[in-house]
Amino acid sequence: MSHRVATAVAHGFLDQIPDEYVTAEAMLKRDSRGRTALHWATSNQGSEIPSEFLAPELLLLQSENGATPFEEVVKNGSMRALDPRDFTGEYYAQD
């Protein structure tokens, strides 16, 4: 089933995830310093993201109406926002 998720590209190790692990499912994660950043998850042919790219408290961002804005997730208290300067790219929706 196709769905849209809100994603952003963050500085650091998140942008080093190999392309073969990046799929349409994007997740919001809290890193070891308590910051939040978006993390990709994969369901590609049973592959898994290597453990060094994982962190606890993953939250799938999806909505019946399309993309779930990152700001809405932060506003409802699910996660704490990063400074926008921590992001290298614009927020975008991906099928």
JSON list of C-alpha atoms in Angstrom, two decimals:
[
{"chain": "A", "resi": 1, "resn": "MET", "atom": "CA", "xyz": [0.00, 0.00, 0.00]},
{"chain": "A", "resi": 2, "resn": "SER", "atom": "CA", "xyz": [1.34, 3.41, -0.95]},
{"chain": "A", "resi": 3, "resn": "HIS", "atom": "CA", "xyz": [1.47, 6.09, 1.70]},
{"chain": "A", "resi": 4, "resn": "ARG", "atom": "CA", "xyz": [3.10, 9.47, 2.19]},
{"chain": "A", "resi": 5, "resn": "VAL", "atom": "CA", "xyz": [5.33, 10.43, 5.06]},
{"chain": "A", "resi": 6, "resn": "ALA", "atom": "CA", "xyz": [6.95, 13.67, 6.15]},
{"chain": "A", "resi": 7, "resn": "THR", "atom": "CA", "xyz": [10.73, 13.49, 6.00]},
{"chain": "A", "resi": 8, "resn": "ALA", "atom": "CA", "xyz": [13.73, 15.75, 6.38]},
{"chain": "A", "resi": 9, "resn": "VAL", "atom": "CA", "xyz": [17.42, 15.19, 5.87]},
{"chain": "A", "resi": 10, "resn": "ALA", "atom": "CA", "xyz": [19.55, 15.77, 8.97]},
{"chain": "A", "resi": 11, "resn": "HIS", "atom": "CA", "xyz": [23.25, 16.43, 9.45]},
{"chain": "A", "resi": 12, "resn": "GLY", "atom": "CA", "xyz": [25.42, 13.63, 10.79]},
{"chain": "A", "resi": 13, "resn": "PHE", "atom": "CA", "xyz": [25.07, 9.89, 10.48]},
{"chain": "A", "resi": 14, "resn": "LEU", "atom": "CA", "xyz": [21.47, 9.96, 9.22]},
{"chain": "A", "resi": 15, "resn": "ASP", "atom": "CA", "xyz": [22.56, 11.25, 5.83]},
{"chain": "A", "resi": 16, "resn": "GLN", "atom": "CA", "xyz": [25.15, 8.46, 5.62]},
{"chain": "A", "resi": 17, "resn": "ILE", "atom": "CA", "xyz": [22.57, 5.66, 5.54]},
{"chain": "A", "resi": 18, "resn": "PRO", "atom": "CA", "xyz": [23.31, 3.65, 2.38]},
{"chain": "A", "resi": 19, "resn": "ASP", "atom": "CA", "xyz": [20.79, 4.17, -0.42]},
{"chain": "A", "resi": 20, "resn": "GLU", "atom": "CA", "xyz": [19.76, 0.52, -0.38]},
{"chain": "A", "resi": 21, "resn": "TYR", "atom": "CA", "xyz": [18.34, 1.03, 3.12]},
{"chain": "A", "resi": 22, "resn": "VAL", "atom": "CA", "xyz": [16.26, 4.09, 2.21]},
{"chain": "A", "resi": 23, "resn": "THR", "atom": "CA", "xyz": [12.63, 3.35, 1.36]},
{"chain": "A", "resi": 24, "resn": "ALA", "atom": "CA", "xyz": [9.30, 5.16, 1.40]},
{"chain": "A", "resi": 25, "resn": "GLU", "atom": "CA", "xyz": [8.85, 4.59, 5.12]},
{"chain": "A", "resi": 26, "resn": "ALA", "atom": "CA", "xyz": [10.38, 7.37, 7.19]},
{"chain": "A", "resi": 27, "resn": "MET", "atom": "CA", "xyz": [10.47, 7.45, 10.95]},
{"chain": "A", "resi": 28, "resn": "LEU", "atom": "CA", "xyz": [11.11, 10.13, 13.52]},
{"chain": "A", "resi": 29, "resn": "LYS", "atom": "CA", "xyz": [13.73, 9.12, 16.08]},
{"chain": "A", "resi": 30, "resn": "ARG", "atom": "CA", "xyz": [15.24, 10.53, 19.24]},
{"chain": "A", "resi": 31, "resn": "ASP", "atom": "CA", "xyz": [19.01, 10.19, 19.28]},
{"chain": "A", "resi": 32, "resn": "SER", "atom": "CA", "xyz": [21.25, 9.41, 22.27]},
{"chain": "A", "resi": 33, "resn": "ARG", "atom": "CA", "xyz": [21.51, 13.11, 23.14]},
{"chain": "A", "resi": 34, "resn": "GLY", "atom": "CA", "xyz": [17.73, 13.50, 23.30]},
{"chain": "A", "resi": 35, "resn": "ARG", "atom": "CA", "xyz": [17.49, 15.35, 20.00]},
{"chain": "A", "resi": 36, "resn": "THR", "atom": "CA", "xyz": [15.03, 14.26, 17.34]},
{"chain": "A", "resi": 37, "resn": "ALA", "atom": "CA", "xyz": [15.85, 13.54, 13.74]},
{"chain": "A", "resi": 38, "resn": "LEU", "atom": "CA", "xyz": [14.24, 11.57, 10.96]},
{"chain": "A", "resi": 39, "resn": "HIS", "atom": "CA", "xyz": [15.33, 8.02, 10.45]},
{"chain": "A", "resi": 40, "resn": "TRP", "atom": "CA", "xyz": [14.64, 5.74, 7.55]},
{"chain": "A", "resi": 41, "resn": "ALA", "atom": "CA", "xyz": [13.26, 2.26, 8.00]},
{"chain": "A", "resi": 42, "resn": "THR", "atom": "CA", "xyz": [13.25, -0.44, 5.40]},
{"chain": "A", "resi": 43, "resn": "SER", "atom": "CA", "xyz": [11.02, -3.33, 4.49]},
{"chain": "A", "resi": 44, "resn": "ASN", "atom": "CA", "xyz": [12.91, -4.03, 1.27]},
{"chain": "A", "resi": 45, "resn": "GLN", "atom": "CA", "xyz": [13.11, -7.77, 0.72]},
{"chain": "A", "resi": 46, "resn": "GLY", "atom": "CA", "xyz": [13.45, -8.39, 4.43]},
{"chain": "A", "resi": 47, "resn": "SER", "atom": "CA", "xyz": [16.55, -6.21, 4.76]},
{"chain": "A", "resi": 48, "resn": "GLU", "atom": "CA", "xyz": [17.17, -4.31, 7.97]},
{"chain": "A", "resi": 49, "resn": "ILE", "atom": "CA", "xyz": [18.98, -1.07, 8.71]},
{"chain": "A", "resi": 50, "resn": "PRO", "atom": "CA", "xyz": [22.33, -1.85, 10.34]},
{"chain": "A", "resi": 51, "resn": "SER", "atom": "CA", "xyz": [22.20, -1.48, 14.12]},
{"chain": "A", "resi": 52, "resn": "GLU", "atom": "CA", "xyz": [24.52, 1.53, 14.15]},
{"chain": "A", "resi": 53, "resn": "PHE", "atom": "CA", "xyz": [21.77, 3.53, 12.45]},
{"chain": "A", "resi": 54, "resn": "LEU", "atom": "CA", "xyz": [19.07, 2.59, 14.97]},
{"chain": "A", "resi": 55, "resn": "ALA", "atom": "CA", "xyz": [17.86, 4.37, 18.10]},
{"chain": "A", "resi": 56, "resn": "PRO", "atom": "CA", "xyz": [14.84, 3.88, 20.39]},
{"chain": "A", "resi": 57, "resn": "GLU", "atom": "CA", "xyz": [11.47, 5.62, 20.32]},
{"chain": "A", "resi": 58, "resn": "LEU", "atom": "CA", "xyz": [10.75, 5.49, 16.62]},
{"chain": "A", "resi": 59, "resn": "LEU", "atom": "CA", "xyz": [7.50, 7.06, 15.50]},
{"chain": "A", "resi": 60, "resn": "LEU", "atom": "CA", "xyz": [6.05, 6.32, 12.09]},
{"chain": "A", "resi": 61, "resn": "LEU", "atom": "CA", "xyz": [4.84, 9.48, 10.39]},
{"chain": "A", "resi": 62, "resn": "GLN", "atom": "CA", "xyz": [1.87, 8.80, 8.21]},
{"chain": "A", "resi": 63, "resn": "SER", "atom": "CA", "xyz": [-1.56, 10.26, 7.69]},
{"chain": "A", "resi": 64, "resn": "GLU", "atom": "CA", "xyz": [-4.74, 9.38, 5.85]},
{"chain": "A", "resi": 65, "resn": "ASN", "atom": "CA", "xyz": [-4.62, 12.85, 4.32]},
{"chain": "A", "resi": 66, "resn": "GLY", "atom": "CA", "xyz": [-1.07, 12.61, 3.00]},
{"chain": "A", "resi": 67, "resn": "ALA", "atom": "CA", "xyz": [2.06, 13.87, 4.69]},
{"chain": "A", "resi": 68, "resn": "THR", "atom": "CA", "xyz": [2.12, 14.43, 8.43]},
{"chain": "A", "resi": 69, "resn": "PRO", "atom": "CA", "xyz": [3.89, 17.74, 9.05]},
{"chain": "A", "resi": 70, "resn": "PHE", "atom": "CA", "xyz": [6.96, 17.43, 11.27]},
{"chain": "A", "resi": 71, "resn": "GLU", "atom": "CA", "xyz": [5.75, 20.47, 13.23]},
{"chain": "A", "resi": 72, "resn": "GLU", "atom": "CA", "xyz": [2.49, 18.71, 14.14]},
{"chain": "A", "resi": 73, "resn": "VAL", "atom": "CA", "xyz": [4.34, 15.75, 15.60]},
{"chain": "A", "resi": 74, "resn": "VAL", "atom": "CA", "xyz": [6.44, 18.13, 17.69]},
{"chain": "A", "resi": 75, "resn": "LYS", "atom": "CA", "xyz": [3.40, 20.19, 18.73]},
{"chain": "A", "resi": 76, "resn": "ASN", "atom": "CA", "xyz": [1.51, 17.19, 20.06]},
{"chain": "A", "resi": 77, "resn": "GLY", "atom": "CA", "xyz": [4.43, 16.39, 22.36]},
{"chain": "A", "resi": 78, "resn": "SER", "atom": "CA", "xyz": [5.53, 13.15, 20.72]},
{"chain": "A", "resi": 79, "resn": "MET", "atom": "CA", "xyz": [9.02, 14.45, 20.11]},
{"chain": "A", "resi": 80, "resn": "ARG", "atom": "CA", "xyz": [11.17, 17.51, 20.76]},
{"chain": "A", "resi": 81, "resn": "ALA", "atom": "CA", "xyz": [12.14, 19.70, 17.81]},
{"chain": "A", "resi": 82, "resn": "LEU", "atom": "CA", "xyz": [15.65, 20.17, 16.50]},
{"chain": "A", "resi": 83, "resn": "ASP", "atom": "CA", "xyz": [16.92, 23.58, 15.55]},
{"chain": "A", "resi": 84, "resn": "PRO", "atom": "CA", "xyz": [16.03, 24.01, 11.85]},
{"chain": "A", "resi": 85, "resn": "ARG", "atom": "CA", "xyz": [19.72, 24.69, 11.18]},
{"chain": "A", "resi": 86, "resn": "ASP", "atom": "CA", "xyz": [20.35, 21.03, 12.04]},
{"chain": "A", "resi": 87, "resn": "PHE", "atom": "CA", "xyz": [18.61, 20.03, 8.82]},
{"chain": "A", "resi": 88, "resn": "THR", "atom": "CA", "xyz": [20.38, 20.00, 5.46]},
{"chain": "A", "resi": 89, "resn": "GLY", "atom": "CA", "xyz": [17.23, 19.79, 3.34]},
{"chain": "A", "resi": 90, "resn": "GLU", "atom": "CA", "xyz": [13.65, 20.92, 3.05]},
{"chain": "A", "resi": 91, "resn": "TYR", "atom": "CA", "xyz": [10.81, 18.89, 4.47]},
{"chain": "A", "resi": 92, "resn": "TYR", "atom": "CA", "xyz": [9.27, 16.82, 1.70]},
{"chain": "A", "resi": 93, "resn": "ALA", "atom": "CA", "xyz": [6.66, 14.15, 1.20]},
{"chain": "A", "resi": 94, "resn": "GLN", "atom": "CA", "xyz": [7.63, 10.85, -0.35]},
{"chain": "A", "resi": 95, "resn": "ASP", "atom": "CA", "xyz": [5.35, 8.15, -1.73]}
]
